[in-house]
Coordinates of C-alpha atoms in Angstrom, one line a residue:
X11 CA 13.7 52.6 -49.0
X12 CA 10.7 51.2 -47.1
X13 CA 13.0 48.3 -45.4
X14 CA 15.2 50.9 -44.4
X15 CA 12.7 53.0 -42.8
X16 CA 11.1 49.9 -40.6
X17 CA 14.3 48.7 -39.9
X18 CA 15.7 52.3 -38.6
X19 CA 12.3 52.8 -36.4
X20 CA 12.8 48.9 -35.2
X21 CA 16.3 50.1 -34.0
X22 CA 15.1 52.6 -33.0
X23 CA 11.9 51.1 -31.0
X24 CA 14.7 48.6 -29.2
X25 CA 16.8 51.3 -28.4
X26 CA 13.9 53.5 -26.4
X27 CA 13.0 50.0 -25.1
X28 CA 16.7 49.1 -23.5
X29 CA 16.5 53.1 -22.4
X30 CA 13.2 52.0 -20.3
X31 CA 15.0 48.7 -19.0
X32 CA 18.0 50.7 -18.0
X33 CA 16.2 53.5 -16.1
X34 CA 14.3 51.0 -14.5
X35 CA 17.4 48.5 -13.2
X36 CA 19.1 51.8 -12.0
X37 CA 16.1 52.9 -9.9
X38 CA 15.3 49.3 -8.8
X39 CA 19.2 49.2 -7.7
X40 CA 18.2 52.1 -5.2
X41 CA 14.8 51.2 -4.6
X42 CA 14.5 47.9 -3.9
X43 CA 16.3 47.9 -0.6
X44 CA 14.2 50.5 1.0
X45 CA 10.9 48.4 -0.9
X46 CA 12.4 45.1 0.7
X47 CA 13.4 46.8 4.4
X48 CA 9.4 48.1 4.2
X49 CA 8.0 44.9 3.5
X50 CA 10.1 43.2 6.5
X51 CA 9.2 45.9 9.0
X52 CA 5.4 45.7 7.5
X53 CA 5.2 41.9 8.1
X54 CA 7.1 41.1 11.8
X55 CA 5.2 43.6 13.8
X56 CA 3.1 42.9 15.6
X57 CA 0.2 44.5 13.7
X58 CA -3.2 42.5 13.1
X59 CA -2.6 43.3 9.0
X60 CA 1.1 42.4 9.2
X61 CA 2.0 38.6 7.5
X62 CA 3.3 37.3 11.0
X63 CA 0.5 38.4 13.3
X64 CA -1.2 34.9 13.1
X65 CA 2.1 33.2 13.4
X66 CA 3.0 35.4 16.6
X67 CA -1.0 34.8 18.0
X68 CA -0.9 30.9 17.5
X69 CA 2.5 29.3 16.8
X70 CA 1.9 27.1 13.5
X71 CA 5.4 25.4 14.5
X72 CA 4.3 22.1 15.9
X73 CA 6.6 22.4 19.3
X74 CA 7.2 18.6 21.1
X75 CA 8.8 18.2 24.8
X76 CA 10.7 15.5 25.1
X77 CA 11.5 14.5 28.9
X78 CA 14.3 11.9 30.1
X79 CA 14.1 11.2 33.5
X80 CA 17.4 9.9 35.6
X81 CA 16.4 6.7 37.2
X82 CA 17.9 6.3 40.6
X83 CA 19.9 2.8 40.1
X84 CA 21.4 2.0 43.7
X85 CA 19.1 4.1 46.1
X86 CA 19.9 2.2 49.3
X87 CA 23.6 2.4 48.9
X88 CA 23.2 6.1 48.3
X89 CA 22.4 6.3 51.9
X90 CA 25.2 4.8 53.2
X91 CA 27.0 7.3 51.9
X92 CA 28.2 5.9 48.1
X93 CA 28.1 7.7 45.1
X94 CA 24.6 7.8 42.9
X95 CA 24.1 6.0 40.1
X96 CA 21.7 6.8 37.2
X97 CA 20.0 5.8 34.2
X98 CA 18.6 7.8 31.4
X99 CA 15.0 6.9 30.7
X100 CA 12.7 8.4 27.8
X101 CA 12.1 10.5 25.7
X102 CA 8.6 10.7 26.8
X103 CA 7.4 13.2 24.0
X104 CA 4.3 15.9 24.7
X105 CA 3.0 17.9 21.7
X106 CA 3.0 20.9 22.9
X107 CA 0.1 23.6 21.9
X108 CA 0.5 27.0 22.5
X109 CA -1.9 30.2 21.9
X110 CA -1.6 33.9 23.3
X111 CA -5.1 34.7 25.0
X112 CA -6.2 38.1 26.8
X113 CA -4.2 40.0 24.0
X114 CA -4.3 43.8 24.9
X115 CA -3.2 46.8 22.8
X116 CA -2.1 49.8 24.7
X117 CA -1.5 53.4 23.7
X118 CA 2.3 53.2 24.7
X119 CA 3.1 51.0 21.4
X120 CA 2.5 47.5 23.1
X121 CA 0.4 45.0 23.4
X122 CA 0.0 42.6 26.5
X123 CA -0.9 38.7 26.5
X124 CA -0.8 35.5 28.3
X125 CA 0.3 32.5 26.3
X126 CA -2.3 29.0 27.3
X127 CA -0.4 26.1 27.3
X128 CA -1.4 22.3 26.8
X129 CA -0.1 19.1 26.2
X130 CA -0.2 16.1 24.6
X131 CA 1.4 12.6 25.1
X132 CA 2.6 11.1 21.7
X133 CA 3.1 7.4 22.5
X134 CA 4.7 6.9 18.7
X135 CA 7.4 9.5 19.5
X136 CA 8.2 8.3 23.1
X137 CA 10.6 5.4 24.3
X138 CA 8.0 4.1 27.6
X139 CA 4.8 4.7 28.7
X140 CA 3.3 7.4 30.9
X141 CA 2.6 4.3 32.9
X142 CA 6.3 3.1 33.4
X143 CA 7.4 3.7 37.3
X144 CA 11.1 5.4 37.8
X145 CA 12.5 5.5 41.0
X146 CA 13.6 9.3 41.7
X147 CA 14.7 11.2 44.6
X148 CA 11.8 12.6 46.8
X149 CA 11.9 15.7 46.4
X150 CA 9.7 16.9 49.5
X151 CA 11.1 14.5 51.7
X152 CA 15.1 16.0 50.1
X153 CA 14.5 19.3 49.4
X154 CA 12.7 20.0 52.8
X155 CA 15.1 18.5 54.6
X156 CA 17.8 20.6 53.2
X157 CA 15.8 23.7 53.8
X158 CA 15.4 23.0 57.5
X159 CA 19.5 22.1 57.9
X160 CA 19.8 25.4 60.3
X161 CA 16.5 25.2 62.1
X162 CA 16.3 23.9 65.9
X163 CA 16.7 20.1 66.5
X164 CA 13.5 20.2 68.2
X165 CA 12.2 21.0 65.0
X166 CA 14.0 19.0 62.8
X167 CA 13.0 15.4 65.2
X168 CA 9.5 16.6 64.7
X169 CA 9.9 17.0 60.9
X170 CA 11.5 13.1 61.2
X171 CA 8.3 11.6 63.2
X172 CA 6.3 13.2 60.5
X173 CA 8.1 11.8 57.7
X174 CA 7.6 8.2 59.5
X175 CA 4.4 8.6 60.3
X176 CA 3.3 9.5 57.1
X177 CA 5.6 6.6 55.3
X178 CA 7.9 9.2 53.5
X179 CA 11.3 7.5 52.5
X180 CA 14.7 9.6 50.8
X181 CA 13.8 8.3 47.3
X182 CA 10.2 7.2 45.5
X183 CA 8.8 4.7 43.2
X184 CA 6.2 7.0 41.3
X185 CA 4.7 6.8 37.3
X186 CA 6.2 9.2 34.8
X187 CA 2.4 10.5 34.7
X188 CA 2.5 11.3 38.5
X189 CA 6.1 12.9 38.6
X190 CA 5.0 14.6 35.2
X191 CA 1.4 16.1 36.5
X192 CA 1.1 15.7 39.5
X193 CA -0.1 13.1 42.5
X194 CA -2.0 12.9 46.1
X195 CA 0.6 13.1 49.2
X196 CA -0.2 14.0 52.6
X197 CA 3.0 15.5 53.0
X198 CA 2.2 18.3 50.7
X199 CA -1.0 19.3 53.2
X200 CA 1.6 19.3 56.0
X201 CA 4.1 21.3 54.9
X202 CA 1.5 23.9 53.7
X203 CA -0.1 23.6 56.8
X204 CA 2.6 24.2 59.3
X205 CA 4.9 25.9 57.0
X206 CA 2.3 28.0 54.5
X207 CA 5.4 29.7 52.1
X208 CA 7.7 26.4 51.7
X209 CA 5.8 24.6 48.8
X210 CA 3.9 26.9 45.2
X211 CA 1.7 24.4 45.2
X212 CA -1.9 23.2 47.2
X213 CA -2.9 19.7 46.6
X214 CA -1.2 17.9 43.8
X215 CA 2.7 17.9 43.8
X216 CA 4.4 17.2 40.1
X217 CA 7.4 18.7 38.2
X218 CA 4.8 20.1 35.6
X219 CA 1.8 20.3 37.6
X220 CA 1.0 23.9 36.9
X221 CA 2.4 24.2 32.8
X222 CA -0.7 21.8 31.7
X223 CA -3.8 23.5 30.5
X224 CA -3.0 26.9 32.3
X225 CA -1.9 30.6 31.5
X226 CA 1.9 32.5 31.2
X227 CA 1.8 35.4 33.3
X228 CA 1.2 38.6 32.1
X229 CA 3.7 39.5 29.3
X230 CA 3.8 43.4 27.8
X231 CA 6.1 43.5 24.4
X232 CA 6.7 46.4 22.5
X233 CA 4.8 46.0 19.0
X234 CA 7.0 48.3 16.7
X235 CA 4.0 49.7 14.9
X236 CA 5.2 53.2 16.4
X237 CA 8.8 52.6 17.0
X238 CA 10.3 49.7 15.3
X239 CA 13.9 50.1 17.0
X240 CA 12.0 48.5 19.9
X241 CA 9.7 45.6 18.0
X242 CA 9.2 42.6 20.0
X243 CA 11.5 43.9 23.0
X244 CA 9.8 43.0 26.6
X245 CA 8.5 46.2 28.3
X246 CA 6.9 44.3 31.1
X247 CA 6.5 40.8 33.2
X248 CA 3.6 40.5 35.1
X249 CA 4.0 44.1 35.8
X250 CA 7.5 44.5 36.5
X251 CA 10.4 45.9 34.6
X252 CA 12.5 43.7 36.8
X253 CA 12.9 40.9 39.3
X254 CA 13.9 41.0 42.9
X255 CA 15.5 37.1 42.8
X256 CA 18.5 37.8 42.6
X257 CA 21.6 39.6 44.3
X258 CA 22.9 42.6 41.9
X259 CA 20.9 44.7 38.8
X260 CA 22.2 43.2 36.3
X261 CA 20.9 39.7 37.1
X262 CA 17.4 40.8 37.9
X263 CA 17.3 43.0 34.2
X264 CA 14.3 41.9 32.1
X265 CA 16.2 41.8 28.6
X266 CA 15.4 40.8 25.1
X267 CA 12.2 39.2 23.7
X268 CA 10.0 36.8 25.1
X269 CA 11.3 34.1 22.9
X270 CA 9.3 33.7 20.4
X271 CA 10.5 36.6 17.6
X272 CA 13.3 38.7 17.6
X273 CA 14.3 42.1 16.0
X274 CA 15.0 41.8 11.9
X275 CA 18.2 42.9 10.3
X276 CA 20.5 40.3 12.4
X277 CA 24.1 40.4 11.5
X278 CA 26.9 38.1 13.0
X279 CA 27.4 40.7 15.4
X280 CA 23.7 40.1 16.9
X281 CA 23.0 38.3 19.8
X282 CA 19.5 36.0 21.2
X283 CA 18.8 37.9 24.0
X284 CA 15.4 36.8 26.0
X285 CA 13.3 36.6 29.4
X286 CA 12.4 33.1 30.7
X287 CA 10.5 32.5 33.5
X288 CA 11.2 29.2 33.6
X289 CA 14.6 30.5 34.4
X290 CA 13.3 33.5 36.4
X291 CA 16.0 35.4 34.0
X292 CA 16.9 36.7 31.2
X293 CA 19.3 34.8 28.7
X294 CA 21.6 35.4 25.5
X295 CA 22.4 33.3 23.5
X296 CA 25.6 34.4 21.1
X297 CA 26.5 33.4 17.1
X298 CA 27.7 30.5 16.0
X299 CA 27.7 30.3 12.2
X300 CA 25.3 30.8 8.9
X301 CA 23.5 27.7 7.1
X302 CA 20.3 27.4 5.1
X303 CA 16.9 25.7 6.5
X304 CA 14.8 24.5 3.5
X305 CA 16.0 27.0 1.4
X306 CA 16.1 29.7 3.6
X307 CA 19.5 31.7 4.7
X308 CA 19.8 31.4 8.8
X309 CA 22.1 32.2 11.8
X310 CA 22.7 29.7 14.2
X311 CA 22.5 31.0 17.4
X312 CA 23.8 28.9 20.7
X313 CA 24.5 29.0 24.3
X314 CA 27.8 30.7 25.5
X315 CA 30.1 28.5 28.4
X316 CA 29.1 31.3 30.6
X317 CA 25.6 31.0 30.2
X318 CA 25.6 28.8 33.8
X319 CA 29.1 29.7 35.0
X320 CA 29.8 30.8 38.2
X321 CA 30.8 34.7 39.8
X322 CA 34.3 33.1 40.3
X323 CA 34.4 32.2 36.7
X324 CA 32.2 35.2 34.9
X325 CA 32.0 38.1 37.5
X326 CA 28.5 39.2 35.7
X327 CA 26.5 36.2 37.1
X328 CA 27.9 37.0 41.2
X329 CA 24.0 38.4 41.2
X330 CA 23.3 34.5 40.7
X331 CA 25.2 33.3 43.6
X332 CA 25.2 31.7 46.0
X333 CA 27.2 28.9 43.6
X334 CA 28.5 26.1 43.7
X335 CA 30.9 24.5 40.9
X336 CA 30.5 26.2 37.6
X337 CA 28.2 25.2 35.3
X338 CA 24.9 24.9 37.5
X339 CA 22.8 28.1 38.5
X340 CA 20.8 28.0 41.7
X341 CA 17.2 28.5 41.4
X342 CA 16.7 28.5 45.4
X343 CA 16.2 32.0 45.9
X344 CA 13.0 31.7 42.7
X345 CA 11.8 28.0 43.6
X346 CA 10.8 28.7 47.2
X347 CA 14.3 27.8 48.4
X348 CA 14.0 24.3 47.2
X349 CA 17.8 23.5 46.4
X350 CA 16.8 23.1 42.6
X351 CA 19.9 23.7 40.2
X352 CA 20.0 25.0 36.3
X353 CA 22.2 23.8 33.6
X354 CA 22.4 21.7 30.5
X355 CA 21.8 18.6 30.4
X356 CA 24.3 15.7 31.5
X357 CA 26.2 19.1 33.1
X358 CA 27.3 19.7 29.5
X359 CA 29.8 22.8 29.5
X360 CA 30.2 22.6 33.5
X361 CA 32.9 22.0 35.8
X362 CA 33.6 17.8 35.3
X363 CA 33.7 17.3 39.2
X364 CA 29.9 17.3 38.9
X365 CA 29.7 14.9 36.2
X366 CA 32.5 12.4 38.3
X367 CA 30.6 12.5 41.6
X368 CA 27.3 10.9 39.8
X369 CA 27.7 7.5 37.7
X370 CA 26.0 7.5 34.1
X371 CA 26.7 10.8 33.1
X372 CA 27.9 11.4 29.5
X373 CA 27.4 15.2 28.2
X374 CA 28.1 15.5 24.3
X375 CA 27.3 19.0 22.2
X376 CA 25.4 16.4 19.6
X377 CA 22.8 15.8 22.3
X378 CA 22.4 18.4 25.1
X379 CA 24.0 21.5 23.4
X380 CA 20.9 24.0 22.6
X381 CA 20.6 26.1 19.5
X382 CA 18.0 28.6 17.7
X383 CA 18.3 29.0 13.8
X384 CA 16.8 32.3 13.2
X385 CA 16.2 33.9 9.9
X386 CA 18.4 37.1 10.0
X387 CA 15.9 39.2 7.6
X388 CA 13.0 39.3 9.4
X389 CA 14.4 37.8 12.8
X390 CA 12.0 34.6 12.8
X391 CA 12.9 31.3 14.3
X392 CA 13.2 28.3 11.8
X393 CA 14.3 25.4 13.8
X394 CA 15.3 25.3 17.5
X395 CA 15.9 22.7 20.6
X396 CA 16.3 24.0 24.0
X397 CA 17.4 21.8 26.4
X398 CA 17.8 22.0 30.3
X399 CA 18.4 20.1 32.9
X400 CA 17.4 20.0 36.9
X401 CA 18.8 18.9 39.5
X402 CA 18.3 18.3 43.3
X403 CA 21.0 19.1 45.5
X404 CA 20.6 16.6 48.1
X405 CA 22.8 15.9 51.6
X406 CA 22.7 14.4 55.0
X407 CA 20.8 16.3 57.6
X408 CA 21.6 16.1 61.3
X409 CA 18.5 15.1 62.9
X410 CA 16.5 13.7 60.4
X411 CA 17.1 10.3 60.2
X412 CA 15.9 9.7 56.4
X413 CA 18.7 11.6 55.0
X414 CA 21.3 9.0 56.4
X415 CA 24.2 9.1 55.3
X416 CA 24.0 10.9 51.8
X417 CA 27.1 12.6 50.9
X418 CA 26.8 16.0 49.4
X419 CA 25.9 15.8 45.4
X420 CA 24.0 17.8 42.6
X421 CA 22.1 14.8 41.7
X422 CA 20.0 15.3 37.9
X423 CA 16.5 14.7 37.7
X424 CA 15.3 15.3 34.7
X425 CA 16.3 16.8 31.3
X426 CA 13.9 18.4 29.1
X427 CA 14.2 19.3 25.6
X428 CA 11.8 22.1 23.8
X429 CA 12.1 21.7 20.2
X430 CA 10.0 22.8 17.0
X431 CA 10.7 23.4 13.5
X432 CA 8.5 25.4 10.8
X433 CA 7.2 23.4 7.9
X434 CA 4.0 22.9 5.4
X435 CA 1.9 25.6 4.7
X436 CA 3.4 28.2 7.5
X437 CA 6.8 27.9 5.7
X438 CA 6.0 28.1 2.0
X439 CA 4.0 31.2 2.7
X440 CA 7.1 32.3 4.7
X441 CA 9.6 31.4 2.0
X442 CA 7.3 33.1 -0.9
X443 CA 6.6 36.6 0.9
X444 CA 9.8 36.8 2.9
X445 CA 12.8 35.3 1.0
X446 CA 11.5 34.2 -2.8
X447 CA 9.9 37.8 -3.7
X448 CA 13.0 39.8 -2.3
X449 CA 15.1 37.3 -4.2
X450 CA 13.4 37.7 -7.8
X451 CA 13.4 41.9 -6.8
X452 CA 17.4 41.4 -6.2
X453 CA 17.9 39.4 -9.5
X454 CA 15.2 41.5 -11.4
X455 CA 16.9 45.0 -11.0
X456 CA 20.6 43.4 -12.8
X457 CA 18.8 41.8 -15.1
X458 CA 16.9 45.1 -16.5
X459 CA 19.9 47.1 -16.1
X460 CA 22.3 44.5 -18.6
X461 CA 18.7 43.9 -21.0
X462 CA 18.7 47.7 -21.1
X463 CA 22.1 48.2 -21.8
X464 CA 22.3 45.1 -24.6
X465 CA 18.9 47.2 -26.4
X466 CA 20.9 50.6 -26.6
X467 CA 23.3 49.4 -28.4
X468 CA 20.6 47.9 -30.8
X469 CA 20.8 51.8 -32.3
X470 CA 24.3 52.2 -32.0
X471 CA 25.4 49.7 -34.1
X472 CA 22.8 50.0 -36.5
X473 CA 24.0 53.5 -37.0
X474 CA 27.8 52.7 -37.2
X475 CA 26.5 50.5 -40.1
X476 CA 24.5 53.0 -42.1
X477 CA 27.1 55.3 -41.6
X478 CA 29.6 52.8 -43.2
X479 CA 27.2 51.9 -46.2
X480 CA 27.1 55.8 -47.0
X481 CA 30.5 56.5 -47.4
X482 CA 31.1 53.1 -49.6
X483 CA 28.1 54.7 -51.7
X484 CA 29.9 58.2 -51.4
X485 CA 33.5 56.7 -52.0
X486 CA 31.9 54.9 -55.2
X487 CA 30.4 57.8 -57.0
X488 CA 33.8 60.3 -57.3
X489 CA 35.8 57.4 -59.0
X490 CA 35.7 56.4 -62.3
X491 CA 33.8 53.1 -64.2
X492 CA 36.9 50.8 -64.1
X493 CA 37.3 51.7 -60.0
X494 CA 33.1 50.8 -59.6
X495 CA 34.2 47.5 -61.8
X496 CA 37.4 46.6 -59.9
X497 CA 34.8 47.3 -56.4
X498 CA 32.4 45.1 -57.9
X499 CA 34.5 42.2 -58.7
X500 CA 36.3 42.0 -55.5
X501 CA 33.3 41.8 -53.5
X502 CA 32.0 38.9 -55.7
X503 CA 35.4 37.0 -55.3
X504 CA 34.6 37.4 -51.4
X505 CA 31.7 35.7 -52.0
X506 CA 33.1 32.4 -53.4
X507 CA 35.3 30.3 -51.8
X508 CA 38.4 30.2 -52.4
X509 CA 40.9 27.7 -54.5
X510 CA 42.9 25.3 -52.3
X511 CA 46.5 26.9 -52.2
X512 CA 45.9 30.2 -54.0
X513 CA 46.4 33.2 -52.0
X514 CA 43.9 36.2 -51.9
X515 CA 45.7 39.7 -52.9
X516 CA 44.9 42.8 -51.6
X517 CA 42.8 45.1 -54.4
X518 CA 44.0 48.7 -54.5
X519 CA 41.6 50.9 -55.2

């Protein structure tokens, strides 16, 4: 009797046991979504205590530029009016550091910043030398030229004698350095002497001369402490809720993000939607397809054909105009009216007229399509490469001679490409808090719920078996001797094994 009592409370035991299990799956089944959704919305805004506060402050993600520059191959024939050709040079690769400074909390749920920027050249990752000379169209000498088509003649001459005087040819033989940063020319105290508005910059002219070492402007995001519908959203731009570049409302919107984070919850439906100033507006970028990043689940997000299209081709971007083929956006109207273009690079997803009027062109998706791989959860970038391209719409000018006679072209300059992936420390935290530990709390709440339901039956069954055992004890005390005998030696023949070729009868009892 004693083994039967331990056994009965053992069943019993693992059937209170699977009960706990059970209970606990079910609730974890209803539970752990809204514990998982918490944790997300705890840990992206932007919150001192919340996990990605540090990661939004300083960006972990070791970012690189990589510029190619497009040599100018046949300068001289250029001006008599033949059709440019170029020559991809680089990468020349910058690490780029990046920290927000000035960071301001305000009682409307945001917080303001500037971002510091610096750079680095990494001679191991680049194909030249910051040393290496390129010869490149002048870009004072072309773009102001341009700019002053429609003034007097008068006016124009006197802009030619200057540009003489002062040794200033169509195209230039500068260092990567001085194109990058920056360099000495006394036509950049000219023009800002007698025209004060046509150049951003006093002194130094470069492509980059005012990204190194130096402040964003003023950006005010929405934190989502208050209101997380809103989290990371721009509310402000140096003060303004919109721009006043361009030529309809829609164009000059602020939208999205600054483009760093993005709302959680992403679904193939989602779009990338952020304010560059670099751009002086807002972009989207639209869903492409899932894949996994070291482990982790992501959406690939890319560029749409319309991004740089035309009004004739994509009504919305009229606002951008004036256009010219479709595929480049004109950055006039933000750039001081410098005839500076936007698009990808090699004119990638534009109209192939501009890629057939300049030699050496060869745009491929593989190497000048952009993409952002964003985790969908939390709304995090993994992995991304931005790439643009500028370019200087250059022309012959009546009246100044050192034009000649350059037919109309978007020629490229440069390319750059912004790219940055998260690894080491930064992603193992990421992938423990924000995809292991949901993972284990998905698997965890099936696996209690099937333990729990194999330890309930633990009772059953021993139950059905007692139950079975008291009516063979029953069933043998109402029948006579010769019946317990007959019981008792058919349960011993099923013990032994039977002879080869006999066949076991039935007994009847």
């Amino acid at each position: 009797m004693g083994g039967r009592s331990r056994a009965r409370w053992a069943a019993a035991a693992l059937g209170v046991a699977g009960l706990l299990c059970a209970v606990l799956g079910a609730v974890m089944i209803g539970m752990v979504p809204s514990i998982i959704e918490q944790q997300v919305f705890k840990n992206v805004r932007i919150d001192p205590q919340s996990l990605s506060f540090n990661m939004w402050k300083e960006i972990p993600v070791p970012f690189y530029l990589s510029i190619y520059f497009f040599e100018v191959i046949n300068p001289d024939e250029i001006l008599k009016g033949e059709k440019p050709l170029v020559q991809e040079r680089g990468p020349y690769v910058y690490r780029e550091f990046r920290h927000k400074t000035n960071i301001t909390f305000n009682d409307n749920d945001t917080v303001s910043f500037r971002e510091h920027r610096s750079f680095q050249f990494q001679p191991d990752r680049s194909r030249g030398d910051e040393n290496d000379y390129i010869v490149l169209p002048n870009i004072l000498v072309l773009g102001a030229a341009t700019m002053m088509e429609h003034r007097p003649t008068s006016l124009k001459l006197l802009m030619t004698l200057a540009f003489s005087t002062l040794g200033q040819r169509a195209f230039m033989n500068r260092t990567v350095g001085e194109v990058m940063w920056g360099y000495e020319d006394p036509l950049v105290n000219l023009l800002n002497k007698y025209f004060p508005d046509m150049l951003p910059v006093k002194g130094k002219f470069g492509l980059f001369v005012k990204m190194n070492n130096s402040d964003s402007e003023v950006f005010t995001v929405f934190t989502g402490v208050q209101n997380f519908s809103r989290i990371h959203l721009v509310d402000k731009w140096n003060g303004l809720s919109k721009v006043s570049y361009w030529n309809s409302e829609g164009c000059n919107m602020i939208n999205g993000t600054s483009g760093q984070m993005w709302p959680p919850f992403m679904t193939p439906e989602s779009s990338l939607e952020f304010y560059s100033p670099e751009a002086c507006r807002s972009m989207k970028l639209i869903y492409k397809e899932p894949g996994v990043y070291e482990g982790i689940p992501i959406y690939r997000f890319v560029a749409p054909k319309t991004l740089f299209a035309n009004g004739s081709v994509y009504p919305p971007n009229e606002g951008f105009c004036p256009c010219l083929e479709s595929g480049i956006q004109n950055m006039s109207t933000c750039r001081f009216h410098a005839p500076l273009f936007l698009s990808h690079p090699h004119f990638y997803n534009a109209d192939p007229v501009l890629t057939q009027a300049v030699l050496g062109l060869h745009p491929n998706p593989e190497e000048h399509a952009l993409f952002l791989d964003i985790h969908p959860v939390t709304g995090i970038p993994m992995n991304c490469s931005v790439k643009l391209q500028i370019s200087l719409y250059i022309k012959a000018v009546r009246g100044i001679g050192q034009t000649g006679k350059i037919e109309p072209v978007v020629l490229p300059l440069m390319w750059f490409g912004q790219s940055g992936a998260m690894e080491g420390a930064p992603l193992r935290t990421f992938y423990t808090q924000l995809v292991l530990l949901p993972l284990v709390l998905h698997y965890a709440q099936y696996v209690l719920l099937a333990l729990g339901g194999a330890l309930l039956l633990v009772p059953v069954v021993y139950q059905v078996r007692s139950q079975e055992r008291c009516y063979l004890f029953w069933s043998g005390g109402k029948k006579g001797s010769e019946d317990k005998e007959a019981i008792q030696a058919y349960s011993e023949s099923l013990m032994k094994p039977a002879a080869k070729g006999t066949v076991l009868q039935e007994a009847r009892l």
